[in-house]
Amino acid sequence: MKIKNRIVLGFSLILSVLLVWYLFVKECDYCISFEIKTSTGTVFQGIQEWSNVQLKNDKERYTILEKRNFDFIRQEMVKGKTKMEYNWEMKYVNDSTTKVNVGIKELNHSIYNRLTAPFFKTPFKEEQIKKIVDFRNGLDNFLKNFKVKIKGEVTSQEAFVAYINIKCVLQEKAQSLIMRDGDITGFLRIHNIKIIGRPYIEIVNWDLDKEKLVFNYCFPINKNTQIIEDSIVKFKTLKAVKGLGASYFGSYRTSDRAWFALRDYAKENGYELENTPLERYLANPFDGGDELTWEAQIVIPFKKK
């Protein structure tokens, strides 16, 4: 066989393999990428909240098939006879930017979409571009509602506290505080125990996979206070914690966005964090006012560097 024929045959085999991979092996029909100025975890939470809105507004039902470490989520979307898969991958770029890659696959028309989407403005392609652009714009608008400032290494203050234990999913942290606030403040008021500082929440366990929290809702009191035995309200010393710190400004419903920013910062700077954030709320949401002036101080302990 002549050298020219071998080269042609070799290229033909390579093209055949690539074509088979593209049509039958490649995970998505079409991929859309964009960058956004926030943490990977904030994008992750935004996807889940956006999916709930899509169900309400467009009757699109999203089911999570797989998720990982707040930087990957795979969903199936069903609307009538249409079935889609969305693979969202969030990549840390720097302490203020995340790159998002969205792989999209239509389960009933996959091969057709792969043949047409790269070259033509098909309804599939136009609809997916519009959908992801709308998601990005919605997330951009949401990001205007809070700010996070990374402080680096910090140490919290020791405090003697009265506290109650709360269990909830991550997304319901603020609602759980509101619902249980009267349990502890009422107890302190009845027993004439004076609150002498702003409240804390001490995360005891953060299950990243299930997005569940166990935490203590704490109010600083005088360390000489007589301890009163109670089945709900307990007392202890909240020890000083050394870790990575941040200031969060905004509604306390989404103060966990500072946790995600600190996780990204830790990865970039070689820290290994515990899953036990400590938050201290410096404003009282019951007083109202501009949410962007509500500050929370966040510390997440690190294991090592």
Short mmCIF file of C-alpha atoms in Angstrom, two decimals:
data_model
loop_
_atom_site.label_atom_id
_atom_site.label_comp_id
_atom_site.label_asym_id
_atom_site.label_seq_id
_atom_site.Cartn_x
_atom_site.Cartn_y
_atom_site.Cartn_z
CA MET A 1 0.00 0.00 0.00
CA LYS A 2 1.36 3.40 -0.95
CA ILE A 3 2.20 5.92 1.75
CA LYS A 4 -0.46 8.32 0.41
CA ASN A 5 -3.14 5.64 0.66
CA ARG A 6 -2.05 4.79 4.19
CA ILE A 7 -2.35 8.43 5.21
CA VAL A 8 -5.83 8.67 3.66
CA LEU A 9 -6.87 5.44 5.39
CA GLY A 10 -5.48 6.64 8.69
CA PHE A 11 -7.35 9.93 8.49
CA SER A 12 -10.52 8.08 7.47
CA LEU A 13 -10.28 5.83 10.52
CA ILE A 14 -9.69 8.79 12.82
CA LEU A 15 -12.66 10.67 11.35
CA SER A 16 -14.84 7.57 11.66
CA VAL A 17 -13.91 7.14 15.31
CA LEU A 18 -14.57 10.82 16.02
CA LEU A 19 -17.92 10.65 14.23
CA VAL A 20 -19.00 7.58 16.20
CA TRP A 21 -17.91 9.28 19.44
CA TYR A 22 -19.73 12.51 18.55
CA LEU A 23 -22.99 10.83 17.53
CA PHE A 24 -23.23 7.97 20.02
CA VAL A 25 -20.78 8.40 22.92
CA LYS A 26 -20.55 12.13 23.68
CA GLU A 27 -22.68 12.91 26.70
CA CYS A 28 -24.42 16.01 25.37
CA ASP A 29 -26.00 17.23 22.13
CA TYR A 30 -25.05 20.86 22.72
CA CYS A 31 -22.89 22.70 25.25
CA ILE A 32 -23.21 26.27 26.50
CA SER A 33 -20.57 27.96 28.66
CA PHE A 34 -20.48 31.25 30.51
CA GLU A 35 -18.66 32.96 33.38
CA ILE A 36 -20.32 34.67 36.32
CA LYS A 37 -18.96 36.61 39.27
CA THR A 38 -19.89 34.37 42.18
CA SER A 39 -18.91 31.13 43.90
CA THR A 40 -19.49 27.61 42.56
CA GLY A 41 -21.90 26.81 45.40
CA THR A 42 -24.00 29.91 44.73
CA VAL A 43 -24.44 28.76 41.12
CA PHE A 44 -25.31 25.28 42.39
CA GLN A 45 -28.02 26.63 44.70
CA GLY A 46 -29.22 28.94 41.93
CA ILE A 47 -29.77 25.97 39.61
CA GLN A 48 -31.99 24.25 42.16
CA GLU A 49 -34.02 27.38 42.86
CA TRP A 50 -34.34 28.10 39.11
CA SER A 51 -35.59 24.53 38.56
CA ASN A 52 -38.39 25.12 41.07
CA VAL A 53 -39.37 28.31 39.25
CA GLN A 54 -39.36 26.48 35.90
CA LEU A 55 -41.84 23.97 37.29
CA LYS A 56 -44.15 26.75 38.43
CA ASN A 57 -43.88 28.94 35.33
CA ASP A 58 -43.28 26.52 32.44
CA LYS A 59 -44.46 23.15 33.81
CA GLU A 60 -40.93 21.76 33.46
CA ARG A 61 -40.28 19.09 36.08
CA TYR A 62 -36.59 18.70 37.03
CA THR A 63 -35.27 15.64 38.86
CA ILE A 64 -31.73 15.49 40.25
CA LEU A 65 -29.95 12.38 38.94
CA GLU A 66 -26.54 13.15 40.44
CA LYS A 67 -24.83 15.94 42.34
CA ARG A 68 -21.34 16.44 43.75
CA ASN A 69 -19.64 18.87 46.12
CA PHE A 70 -21.62 21.92 44.99
CA ASP A 71 -19.73 21.93 41.67
CA PHE A 72 -21.70 19.40 39.56
CA ILE A 73 -25.36 18.59 39.12
CA ARG A 74 -27.09 16.36 36.55
CA GLN A 75 -30.80 16.76 36.01
CA GLU A 76 -33.55 15.20 33.97
CA MET A 77 -36.28 17.54 32.75
CA VAL A 78 -39.69 16.30 31.66
CA LYS A 79 -42.35 18.46 30.00
CA GLY A 80 -45.09 16.55 28.23
CA LYS A 81 -43.38 14.20 25.77
CA THR A 82 -40.08 16.07 25.92
CA LYS A 83 -37.24 14.63 27.99
CA MET A 84 -33.95 16.45 28.46
CA GLU A 85 -30.77 15.99 30.45
CA TYR A 86 -28.76 18.90 31.80
CA ASN A 87 -25.21 18.42 33.08
CA TRP A 88 -24.07 21.52 34.98
CA GLU A 89 -20.37 21.76 35.82
CA MET A 90 -19.09 24.68 37.88
CA LYS A 91 -15.36 25.42 37.73
CA TYR A 92 -13.60 27.83 40.08
CA VAL A 93 -11.72 30.53 38.13
CA ASN A 94 -10.74 32.89 40.96
CA ASP A 95 -12.19 34.18 44.23
CA SER A 96 -14.88 36.13 42.39
CA THR A 97 -15.59 34.15 39.21
CA THR A 98 -16.99 30.74 38.28
CA LYS A 99 -17.10 29.18 34.82
CA VAL A 100 -20.27 27.21 34.12
CA ASN A 101 -20.48 24.51 31.45
CA VAL A 102 -23.97 23.22 30.64
CA GLY A 103 -24.21 20.03 28.60
CA ILE A 104 -27.69 19.54 27.14
CA LYS A 105 -29.17 16.36 25.68
CA GLU A 106 -32.65 15.78 24.26
CA LEU A 107 -33.29 12.09 24.84
CA ASN A 108 -35.73 11.58 21.94
CA HIS A 109 -33.90 13.53 19.22
CA SER A 110 -30.26 13.34 20.22
CA ILE A 111 -28.65 12.36 16.90
CA TYR A 112 -30.67 14.94 14.92
CA ASN A 113 -29.63 17.69 17.33
CA ARG A 114 -25.96 16.71 17.11
CA LEU A 115 -26.06 16.87 13.33
CA THR A 116 -27.86 20.19 13.12
CA ALA A 117 -27.10 22.29 16.22
CA PRO A 118 -23.47 23.14 15.32
CA PHE A 119 -24.49 24.50 11.89
CA PHE A 120 -28.10 25.73 12.01
CA LYS A 121 -30.44 27.81 14.17
CA THR A 122 -32.75 24.96 15.11
CA PRO A 123 -35.67 25.36 17.57
CA PHE A 124 -33.76 23.09 20.00
CA LYS A 125 -30.65 25.24 19.86
CA GLU A 126 -32.47 28.58 20.09
CA GLU A 127 -34.64 27.40 22.99
CA GLN A 128 -31.66 26.14 25.01
CA ILE A 129 -29.65 29.31 24.45
CA LYS A 130 -32.61 31.42 25.59
CA LYS A 131 -33.14 29.22 28.64
CA ILE A 132 -29.52 29.39 29.81
CA VAL A 133 -29.30 33.13 29.09
CA ASP A 134 -32.45 33.66 31.17
CA PHE A 135 -30.93 31.58 33.98
CA ARG A 136 -27.72 33.60 33.91
CA ASN A 137 -29.59 36.92 33.89
CA GLY A 138 -31.76 35.78 36.78
CA LEU A 139 -28.71 34.75 38.78
CA ASP A 140 -27.03 38.08 38.01
CA ASN A 141 -30.07 39.90 39.40
CA PHE A 142 -30.05 37.71 42.51
CA LEU A 143 -26.37 38.50 43.13
CA LYS A 144 -27.27 42.17 43.57
CA ASN A 145 -29.06 41.24 46.79
CA PHE A 146 -25.94 40.37 48.82
CA LYS A 147 -22.19 40.91 49.12
CA VAL A 148 -19.40 38.73 50.52
CA LYS A 149 -16.00 40.04 51.66
CA ILE A 150 -13.31 37.45 52.36
CA LYS A 151 -11.10 38.33 55.36
CA GLY A 152 -8.62 35.44 55.34
CA GLU A 153 -7.57 33.87 58.65
CA VAL A 154 -9.54 35.11 61.68
CA THR A 155 -10.38 34.01 65.22
CA SER A 156 -13.85 34.32 66.74
CA GLN A 157 -14.51 35.47 70.30
CA GLU A 158 -15.28 33.09 73.14
CA ALA A 159 -18.77 33.52 74.58
CA PHE A 160 -20.98 31.92 77.20
CA VAL A 161 -24.33 31.18 75.58
CA ALA A 162 -27.80 29.78 76.00
CA TYR A 163 -28.77 27.73 72.98
CA ILE A 164 -31.26 25.40 71.35
CA ASN A 165 -30.50 22.66 68.83
CA ILE A 166 -32.15 22.78 65.39
CA LYS A 167 -32.20 20.35 62.46
CA CYS A 168 -33.27 21.38 58.96
CA VAL A 169 -32.30 21.36 55.30
CA LEU A 170 -29.81 24.01 54.23
CA GLN A 171 -32.38 26.06 52.31
CA GLU A 172 -34.62 26.40 55.39
CA LYS A 173 -32.01 27.66 57.86
CA ALA A 174 -33.45 31.17 58.19
CA GLN A 175 -37.07 29.97 58.35
CA SER A 176 -36.10 27.52 61.11
CA LEU A 177 -34.49 30.33 63.11
CA ILE A 178 -37.61 32.45 62.83
CA MET A 179 -39.88 29.57 63.84
CA ARG A 180 -37.74 28.63 66.85
CA ASP A 181 -36.69 32.13 67.95
CA GLY A 182 -39.48 32.37 70.49
CA ASP A 183 -38.44 29.09 72.16
CA ILE A 184 -35.16 30.54 73.37
CA THR A 185 -35.90 34.26 73.68
CA GLY A 186 -39.12 33.47 75.56
CA PHE A 187 -37.23 31.18 77.95
CA LEU A 188 -34.61 33.85 78.64
CA ARG A 189 -37.27 36.51 79.17
CA ILE A 190 -39.31 34.35 81.57
CA HIS A 191 -36.21 33.61 83.67
CA ASN A 192 -34.92 37.21 83.54
CA ILE A 193 -31.72 36.22 81.77
CA LYS A 194 -30.28 39.18 79.91
CA ILE A 195 -28.93 38.78 76.38
CA ILE A 196 -25.62 40.66 76.19
CA GLY A 197 -24.62 40.30 72.55
CA ARG A 198 -25.68 39.40 69.04
CA PRO A 199 -26.77 35.79 68.35
CA TYR A 200 -24.71 33.03 66.76
CA ILE A 201 -25.46 29.85 64.95
CA GLU A 202 -22.93 27.10 65.46
CA ILE A 203 -23.09 24.41 62.77
CA VAL A 204 -22.59 21.02 64.42
CA ASN A 205 -22.96 18.98 61.25
CA TRP A 206 -23.29 19.97 57.59
CA ASP A 207 -24.16 17.01 55.37
CA LEU A 208 -22.94 18.22 51.98
CA ASP A 209 -24.58 15.44 49.95
CA LYS A 210 -28.02 15.65 51.54
CA GLU A 211 -27.75 19.43 52.17
CA LYS A 212 -28.90 18.99 55.77
CA LEU A 213 -27.83 20.93 58.85
CA VAL A 214 -27.65 20.32 62.58
CA PHE A 215 -26.85 23.55 64.44
CA ASN A 216 -27.12 25.41 67.73
CA TYR A 217 -28.93 28.75 67.86
CA CYS A 218 -27.02 30.68 70.52
CA PHE A 219 -27.49 33.88 72.51
CA PRO A 220 -24.59 35.32 74.58
CA ILE A 221 -25.38 35.77 78.26
CA ASN A 222 -23.37 36.56 81.41
CA LYS A 223 -21.05 33.67 82.24
CA ASN A 224 -22.10 33.89 85.90
CA THR A 225 -25.74 33.20 85.04
CA GLN A 226 -27.26 30.44 87.12
CA ILE A 227 -27.86 27.43 84.86
CA ILE A 228 -31.48 26.34 84.72
CA GLU A 229 -32.19 22.74 83.78
CA ASP A 230 -34.45 22.57 80.73
CA SER A 231 -35.24 19.96 78.06
CA ILE A 232 -34.86 22.44 75.19
CA VAL A 233 -32.63 25.33 76.25
CA LYS A 234 -29.05 24.44 77.18
CA PHE A 235 -25.98 26.40 78.31
CA LYS A 236 -22.31 26.19 77.39
CA THR A 237 -19.16 28.12 76.52
CA LEU A 238 -18.82 28.75 72.81
CA LYS A 239 -15.07 28.44 72.39
CA ALA A 240 -13.02 30.71 70.16
CA VAL A 241 -12.62 29.32 66.66
CA LYS A 242 -9.70 29.93 64.31
CA GLY A 243 -10.53 29.64 60.63
CA LEU A 244 -11.24 31.45 57.39
CA GLY A 245 -13.50 34.43 57.83
CA ALA A 246 -15.86 36.51 55.74
CA SER A 247 -18.38 39.29 56.18
CA TYR A 248 -21.74 38.72 54.54
CA PHE A 249 -24.18 41.56 53.77
CA GLY A 250 -27.76 40.74 52.81
CA SER A 251 -30.76 38.67 53.81
CA TYR A 252 -29.74 36.03 56.33
CA ARG A 253 -31.79 33.52 54.32
CA THR A 254 -28.84 33.27 51.94
CA SER A 255 -25.91 33.81 54.29
CA ASP A 256 -24.67 30.35 53.29
CA ARG A 257 -23.43 31.99 50.07
CA ALA A 258 -20.53 33.19 52.18
CA TRP A 259 -19.82 29.55 53.11
CA PHE A 260 -19.52 28.69 49.42
CA ALA A 261 -17.22 31.65 48.78
CA LEU A 262 -14.98 30.50 51.64
CA ARG A 263 -14.95 26.92 50.29
CA ASP A 264 -13.72 28.19 46.92
CA TYR A 265 -11.14 30.42 48.61
CA ALA A 266 -9.92 27.47 50.69
CA LYS A 267 -9.46 25.25 47.62
CA GLU A 268 -7.47 27.94 45.84
CA ASN A 269 -5.26 28.70 48.86
CA GLY A 270 -4.59 25.21 50.17
CA TYR A 271 -6.86 25.08 53.23
CA GLU A 272 -8.89 22.05 54.29
CA LEU A 273 -12.06 23.24 55.98
CA GLU A 274 -14.25 21.62 58.59
CA ASN A 275 -17.96 21.46 57.72
CA THR A 276 -18.82 23.50 60.82
CA PRO A 277 -19.34 27.20 59.98
CA LEU A 278 -19.96 29.69 62.75
CA GLU A 279 -22.18 32.68 62.00
CA ARG A 280 -22.76 35.77 64.10
CA TYR A 281 -25.64 38.06 63.15
CA LEU A 282 -24.93 41.74 63.76
CA ALA A 283 -28.36 43.01 62.68
CA ASN A 284 -31.88 42.17 63.78
CA PRO A 285 -34.01 41.30 60.72
CA PHE A 286 -37.16 41.97 62.77
CA ASP A 287 -36.17 45.67 62.71
CA GLY A 288 -36.47 45.76 58.91
CA GLY A 289 -34.45 48.21 56.80
CA ASP A 290 -32.10 47.75 53.86
CA GLU A 291 -31.02 44.09 53.77
CA LEU A 292 -27.65 45.04 52.23
CA THR A 293 -26.79 46.70 55.57
CA TRP A 294 -27.44 43.47 57.52
CA GLU A 295 -24.05 42.00 58.35
CA ALA A 296 -23.18 38.49 59.42
CA GLN A 297 -19.66 37.45 60.40
CA ILE A 298 -18.71 33.98 59.21
CA VAL A 299 -15.87 31.74 60.40
CA ILE A 300 -15.21 28.23 59.07
CA PRO A 301 -12.52 26.31 60.99
CA PHE A 302 -9.71 24.77 58.95
CA LYS A 303 -8.02 21.45 59.63
CA LYS A 304 -4.68 22.28 58.09
CA LYS A 305 -2.96 24.10 55.27
#
